[in-house]
């Protein structure tokens, strides 16, 4: 039997992949973080499946459930919020499962930052404004971050901050030195869910907005001038000269 780490997306049930829904429906045991998922996601579970909310469990307790289910010959769906490739603890859980001889695999999901960009209706990479996106997080009562926010900010890339909403004010102050106080910022909580909240502002005022809204978790912060850019050239890929050259190349083949 296999443990399937599944990207459950930002929360909305209809943003799950077809593969994800198939694996969830086939699992006899489903582990999920109730803090981040819309209850409707669990509607894909089989009627008799065992459901385990992991929000109050540590990694060893979670792993014990995974290993025990495998020993009983049960397929397991381990739902991860967003996409398992970032901040999902798949690395730590996978290491434990390897030591226990339990096979596992990963199914990708819609990452929170992609869902947030969709809600904003903005591309995070804009020609001659920002061509790089930095995915990072804050550091307080969590694992130390080897890179400093100040170092990352020097690139002036579009920055996406996870697990950071309680530190919005201090982060905004730190980022202002590189981006400027008028740099656009968006904070999105519970993206794609009925309780979704979108705050738009600048580094100068976003701290006040977040504190007034009382946001404490399940939020992503996006910082960068790409959020409000209007005057920018078309991508070189779609310029007339590029298109003509590409068409000529095709005709010569």
C-alpha positions as a LaTeX table, in Angstrom:
\begin{tabular}{lrrr}
\hline
Residue & $x$ (\AA) & $y$ (\AA) & $z$ (\AA) \\
\hline
Unk1 & 0.00 & 0.00 & 0.00 \\
Unk2 & 1.14 & 3.57 & $-0.70$ \\
Unk3 & 0.94 & 6.88 & 1.13 \\
Unk4 & $-0.11$ & 9.55 & $-1.35$ \\
Unk5 & 0.88 & 13.12 & $-0.49$ \\
Unk6 & $-1.72$ & 15.18 & $-2.34$ \\
Unk7 & $-1.74$ & 18.88 & $-3.06$ \\
Unk8 & $-5.21$ & 19.89 & $-1.89$ \\
Unk9 & $-4.85$ & 23.37 & $-3.34$ \\
Unk10 & $-5.74$ & 26.60 & $-1.53$ \\
Unk11 & $-8.95$ & 25.16 & $-0.15$ \\
Unk12 & $-11.67$ & 25.10 & $-2.79$ \\
Unk13 & $-12.80$ & 21.57 & $-3.67$ \\
Unk14 & $-13.13$ & 22.36 & $-7.37$ \\
Unk15 & $-9.45$ & 23.34 & $-7.60$ \\
Unk16 & $-8.30$ & 19.78 & $-6.87$ \\
Unk17 & $-6.80$ & 17.89 & $-9.80$ \\
Unk18 & $-8.58$ & 14.90 & $-11.32$ \\
Unk19 & $-5.78$ & 12.66 & $-10.05$ \\
Unk20 & $-6.16$ & 14.06 & $-6.55$ \\
Unk21 & $-9.90$ & 13.35 & $-6.44$ \\
Unk22 & $-9.33$ & 9.81 & $-7.71$ \\
Unk23 & $-6.71$ & 9.06 & $-5.05$ \\
Unk24 & $-8.81$ & 10.56 & $-2.27$ \\
Unk25 & $-11.83$ & 8.50 & $-3.32$ \\
Unk26 & $-9.73$ & 5.31 & $-3.30$ \\
Unk27 & $-8.12$ & 5.91 & 0.10 \\
Unk28 & $-9.25$ & 4.06 & 3.21 \\
Unk29 & $-7.48$ & 6.62 & 5.43 \\
Unk30 & $-7.38$ & 10.39 & 4.77 \\
Unk31 & $-5.24$ & 12.79 & 6.80 \\
Unk32 & $-5.82$ & 16.52 & 6.38 \\
Unk33 & $-5.14$ & 19.85 & 8.05 \\
Unk34 & $-8.57$ & 21.13 & 9.00 \\
Unk35 & $-7.24$ & 24.66 & 9.50 \\
Unk36 & $-6.64$ & 25.20 & 5.80 \\
Unk37 & $-9.12$ & 23.09 & 3.86 \\
Unk38 & $-12.71$ & 23.79 & 2.92 \\
Unk39 & $-14.90$ & 20.99 & 4.33 \\
Unk40 & $-16.17$ & 20.32 & 0.80 \\
Unk41 & $-12.74$ & 18.89 & $-0.12$ \\
Unk42 & $-13.56$ & 15.91 & 2.08 \\
Unk43 & $-16.67$ & 15.19 & 0.02 \\
Unk44 & $-14.39$ & 13.21 & $-2.29$ \\
Unk45 & $-13.65$ & 10.72 & 0.51 \\
Unk46 & $-15.17$ & 7.25 & 0.33 \\
Unk47 & $-18.14$ & 6.85 & 2.72 \\
Unk48 & $-16.30$ & 4.48 & 5.04 \\
Unk49 & $-12.91$ & 6.19 & 4.99 \\
Unk50 & $-11.21$ & 7.10 & 8.26 \\
Unk51 & $-10.65$ & 10.85 & 8.44 \\
Unk52 & $-7.91$ & 12.27 & 10.67 \\
Unk53 & $-7.53$ & 16.01 & 11.24 \\
Unk54 & $-3.80$ & 16.67 & 11.76 \\
Unk55 & $-3.91$ & 20.29 & 12.88 \\
Unk56 & $-3.09$ & 19.38 & 16.49 \\
Unk57 & $-0.70$ & 16.49 & 15.75 \\
Unk58 & 3.10 & 16.62 & 15.53 \\
Unk59 & 5.09 & 14.95 & 12.76 \\
Unk60 & 5.77 & 11.78 & 14.74 \\
Unk61 & 2.07 & 11.35 & 15.52 \\
Unk62 & 1.15 & 11.95 & 11.87 \\
Unk63 & 3.79 & 9.48 & 10.71 \\
Unk64 & 2.49 & 6.88 & 13.16 \\
Unk65 & $-0.94$ & 7.08 & 11.51 \\
Unk66 & 0.64 & 6.71 & 8.07 \\
Unk67 & 2.75 & 3.73 & 9.07 \\
Unk68 & $-0.10$ & 2.01 & 10.94 \\
Unk69 & $-2.44$ & 2.37 & 7.96 \\
Unk70 & 0.20 & 0.91 & 5.66 \\
Unk71 & 0.69 & $-2.02$ & 8.04 \\
Unk72 & $-3.06$ & $-2.70$ & 7.85 \\
Unk73 & $-2.88$ & $-2.78$ & 4.05 \\
Unk74 & $-4.76$ & 0.50 & 3.58 \\
Unk75 & $-4.22$ & 3.17 & 0.94 \\
Unk76 & $-3.58$ & 6.57 & 2.52 \\
Unk77 & $-4.24$ & 10.09 & 1.22 \\
Unk78 & $-2.22$ & 12.71 & 3.07 \\
Unk79 & $-3.70$ & 16.07 & 2.03 \\
Unk80 & $-1.34$ & 19.06 & 1.96 \\
Unk81 & $-2.61$ & 22.61 & 1.64 \\
Unk82 & $-1.55$ & 24.27 & $-1.60$ \\
Unk83 & 1.18 & 22.34 & $-3.40$ \\
Unk84 & 3.42 & 19.81 & $-1.60$ \\
Unk85 & 6.58 & 21.30 & $-3.12$ \\
Unk86 & 6.72 & 24.16 & $-0.59$ \\
Unk87 & 6.12 & 24.34 & 3.18 \\
Unk88 & 4.31 & 21.01 & 3.31 \\
Unk89 & 6.73 & 19.00 & 5.51 \\
Unk90 & 6.77 & 16.28 & 2.85 \\
Unk91 & 10.57 & 16.19 & 3.22 \\
Unk92 & 10.35 & 15.36 & 6.92 \\
Unk93 & 7.47 & 12.91 & 6.55 \\
Unk94 & 9.05 & 11.23 & 3.53 \\
Unk95 & 12.28 & 10.74 & 5.47 \\
Unk96 & 10.38 & 9.01 & 8.26 \\
Unk97 & 8.42 & 6.83 & 5.84 \\
Unk98 & 11.63 & 5.81 & 4.06 \\
Unk99 & 13.09 & 4.72 & 7.39 \\
Unk100 & 9.95 & 2.69 & 8.06 \\
Unk101 & 9.99 & 1.11 & 4.60 \\
Unk102 & 6.67 & 2.66 & 3.57 \\
Unk103 & 6.29 & 3.61 & $-0.12$ \\
Unk104 & 4.97 & 7.08 & $-0.92$ \\
Unk105 & 4.43 & 9.42 & $-3.86$ \\
Unk106 & 3.38 & 13.02 & $-4.50$ \\
Unk107 & 0.51 & 14.52 & $-6.50$ \\
Unk108 & 0.88 & 18.26 & $-7.18$ \\
Unk109 & $-1.79$ & 20.82 & $-6.41$ \\
Unk110 & $-2.62$ & 24.47 & $-7.06$ \\
Unk111 & $-0.23$ & 26.56 & $-4.91$ \\
Unk112 & $-1.68$ & 29.34 & $-2.79$ \\
Unk113 & 0.31 & 32.04 & $-4.56$ \\
Unk114 & $-1.09$ & 30.96 & $-7.96$ \\
Unk115 & $-4.64$ & 31.03 & $-6.62$ \\
Unk116 & $-3.95$ & 34.46 & $-5.09$ \\
Unk117 & $-2.61$ & 35.83 & $-8.39$ \\
Unk118 & $-5.73$ & 34.53 & $-10.14$ \\
Unk119 & $-7.99$ & 36.31 & $-7.65$ \\
Unk120 & $-6.03$ & 39.53 & $-8.18$ \\
Unk121 & $-6.14$ & 39.09 & $-11.95$ \\
Unk122 & $-2.42$ & 39.84 & $-12.11$ \\
Unk123 & 0.60 & 38.16 & $-13.66$ \\
Unk124 & 3.47 & 38.11 & $-11.17$ \\
Unk125 & 6.05 & 38.48 & $-13.94$ \\
Unk126 & 5.70 & 41.62 & $-16.07$ \\
Unk127 & 8.09 & 42.62 & $-18.89$ \\
Unk128 & 10.80 & 45.04 & $-17.69$ \\
Unk129 & 9.14 & 45.27 & $-14.26$ \\
Unk130 & 9.73 & 41.87 & $-12.67$ \\
Unk131 & 10.80 & 38.61 & $-14.26$ \\
Unk132 & 11.46 & 36.70 & $-11.04$ \\
Unk133 & 9.17 & 35.48 & $-8.28$ \\
Unk134 & 10.61 & 34.75 & $-4.83$ \\
Unk135 & 8.70 & 32.32 & $-2.62$ \\
Unk136 & 9.72 & 32.64 & 1.00 \\
Unk137 & 8.32 & 32.98 & 4.51 \\
Unk138 & 8.85 & 34.83 & 7.74 \\
Unk139 & 10.82 & 33.56 & 10.73 \\
Unk140 & 9.65 & 33.92 & 14.30 \\
Unk141 & 8.62 & 30.79 & 16.21 \\
Unk142 & 9.50 & 28.59 & 13.24 \\
Unk143 & 12.48 & 27.04 & 11.50 \\
Unk144 & 15.34 & 29.47 & 10.94 \\
Unk145 & 15.52 & 30.92 & 7.43 \\
Unk146 & 19.05 & 30.88 & 5.92 \\
Unk147 & 18.29 & 33.86 & 3.66 \\
Unk148 & 17.43 & 37.30 & 5.05 \\
Unk149 & 14.45 & 39.22 & 3.75 \\
Unk150 & 16.76 & 42.18 & 3.18 \\
Unk151 & 19.03 & 40.15 & 0.92 \\
Unk152 & 16.10 & 38.81 & $-1.09$ \\
Unk153 & 14.56 & 42.27 & $-1.42$ \\
Unk154 & 17.62 & 43.64 & $-3.22$ \\
Unk155 & 16.46 & 41.84 & $-6.38$ \\
Unk156 & 13.18 & 43.84 & $-6.35$ \\
Unk157 & 11.53 & 40.69 & $-7.66$ \\
Unk158 & 7.88 & 39.94 & $-6.95$ \\
Unk159 & 7.98 & 38.45 & $-3.45$ \\
Unk160 & 5.45 & 36.00 & $-2.06$ \\
Unk161 & 5.51 & 35.48 & 1.70 \\
Unk162 & 3.89 & 32.44 & 3.27 \\
Unk163 & 3.33 & 31.84 & 6.99 \\
Unk164 & 4.06 & 35.50 & 7.60 \\
Unk165 & 0.82 & 37.41 & 8.11 \\
Unk166 & 1.36 & 38.00 & 11.85 \\
Unk167 & 4.60 & 39.81 & 10.98 \\
Unk168 & 3.22 & 41.94 & 8.17 \\
Unk169 & 4.09 & 45.25 & 9.81 \\
Unk170 & 7.75 & 44.40 & 10.54 \\
Unk171 & 8.23 & 42.80 & 7.13 \\
Unk172 & 6.78 & 45.86 & 5.40 \\
Unk173 & 9.22 & 48.07 & 7.26 \\
Unk174 & 12.12 & 45.86 & 6.23 \\
Unk175 & 11.06 & 45.68 & 2.58 \\
Unk176 & 10.46 & 49.43 & 2.26 \\
Unk177 & 14.19 & 50.15 & 2.02 \\
Unk178 & 14.40 & 48.31 & $-1.32$ \\
Unk179 & 10.90 & 48.49 & $-2.77$ \\
Unk180 & 9.80 & 51.93 & $-1.54$ \\
Unk181 & 6.90 & 52.79 & 0.74 \\
Unk182 & 4.51 & 53.10 & $-2.21$ \\
Unk183 & 5.18 & 49.55 & $-3.46$ \\
Unk184 & 1.90 & 47.67 & $-4.01$ \\
Unk185 & 1.04 & 44.84 & $-1.62$ \\
Unk186 & $-1.81$ & 42.36 & $-1.54$ \\
Unk187 & $-2.71$ & 40.09 & 1.36 \\
Unk188 & $-5.14$ & 37.27 & 0.65 \\
Unk189 & $-6.60$ & 35.04 & 3.35 \\
Unk190 & $-8.45$ & 31.76 & 2.75 \\
Unk191 & $-8.03$ & 32.13 & $-0.99$ \\
Unk192 & $-10.75$ & 30.41 & $-3.06$ \\
Unk193 & $-12.88$ & 29.64 & 0.00 \\
Unk194 & $-16.20$ & 31.26 & 0.99 \\
Unk195 & $-14.37$ & 33.17 & 3.75 \\
Unk196 & $-11.84$ & 34.64 & 1.30 \\
Unk197 & $-10.57$ & 38.12 & 2.18 \\
Unk198 & $-8.47$ & 40.35 & $-0.07$ \\
Unk199 & $-6.58$ & 43.38 & 1.21 \\
Unk200 & $-4.82$ & 45.73 & $-1.21$ \\
Unk201 & $-2.48$ & 48.52 & $-0.23$ \\
Unk202 & 1.16 & 49.55 & $-0.07$ \\
Unk203 & 4.07 & 48.79 & 2.20 \\
Unk204 & 3.15 & 51.99 & 4.03 \\
Unk205 & $-0.37$ & 50.94 & 5.03 \\
Unk206 & $-0.73$ & 47.17 & 4.71 \\
Unk207 & 0.26 & 46.54 & 8.34 \\
Unk208 & $-2.66$ & 48.63 & 9.55 \\
Unk209 & $-5.07$ & 46.79 & 7.25 \\
Unk210 & $-3.94$ & 43.33 & 8.33 \\
Unk211 & $-4.17$ & 44.19 & 12.02 \\
Unk212 & $-7.61$ & 45.78 & 11.56 \\
Unk213 & $-8.81$ & 42.61 & 9.81 \\
Unk214 & $-7.41$ & 40.44 & 12.60 \\
Unk215 & $-5.63$ & 38.05 & 10.25 \\
Unk216 & $-3.58$ & 35.40 & 12.03 \\
Unk217 & $-3.18$ & 32.49 & 9.61 \\
Unk218 & $-4.03$ & 30.98 & 6.21 \\
Unk219 & $-2.88$ & 34.09 & 4.34 \\
Unk220 & $-0.35$ & 34.88 & 1.65 \\
Unk221 & 1.39 & 38.24 & 1.17 \\
Unk222 & 2.42 & 39.39 & $-2.32$ \\
Unk223 & 4.78 & 42.36 & $-2.68$ \\
Unk224 & 6.00 & 43.95 & $-5.88$ \\
Unk225 & 5.50 & 46.58 & $-8.55$ \\
Unk226 & 4.14 & 43.94 & $-10.94$ \\
Unk227 & 0.88 & 44.10 & $-8.96$ \\
Unk228 & 0.04 & 47.53 & $-10.30$ \\
Unk229 & 2.16 & 47.85 & $-13.46$ \\
Unk230 & 0.30 & 49.32 & $-16.43$ \\
Unk231 & 2.94 & 50.91 & $-18.67$ \\
Unk232 & 5.18 & 48.08 & $-19.83$ \\
Unk233 & 6.22 & 46.64 & $-23.21$ \\
Unk234 & 4.77 & 43.48 & $-24.65$ \\
Unk235 & 6.72 & 40.30 & $-24.07$ \\
Unk236 & 9.37 & 39.81 & $-26.78$ \\
Unk237 & 7.79 & 36.45 & $-27.56$ \\
Unk238 & 4.70 & 38.20 & $-28.93$ \\
Unk239 & 6.21 & 41.22 & $-30.68$ \\
Unk240 & 5.42 & 41.53 & $-34.43$ \\
Unk241 & 9.06 & 41.05 & $-35.45$ \\
Unk242 & 9.38 & 37.93 & $-33.34$ \\
Unk243 & 6.14 & 36.47 & $-34.68$ \\
Unk244 & 7.13 & 37.20 & $-38.31$ \\
Unk245 & 10.54 & 35.65 & $-37.77$ \\
Unk246 & 8.95 & 32.58 & $-36.23$ \\
Unk247 & 6.49 & 32.23 & $-39.12$ \\
Unk248 & 9.29 & 32.61 & $-41.65$ \\
Unk249 & 11.28 & 29.93 & $-39.92$ \\
Unk250 & 8.32 & 27.58 & $-40.09$ \\
Unk251 & 7.83 & 28.23 & $-43.80$ \\
Unk252 & 11.45 & 27.45 & $-44.50$ \\
Unk253 & 11.27 & 24.00 & $-42.90$ \\
\hline
\end{tabular}
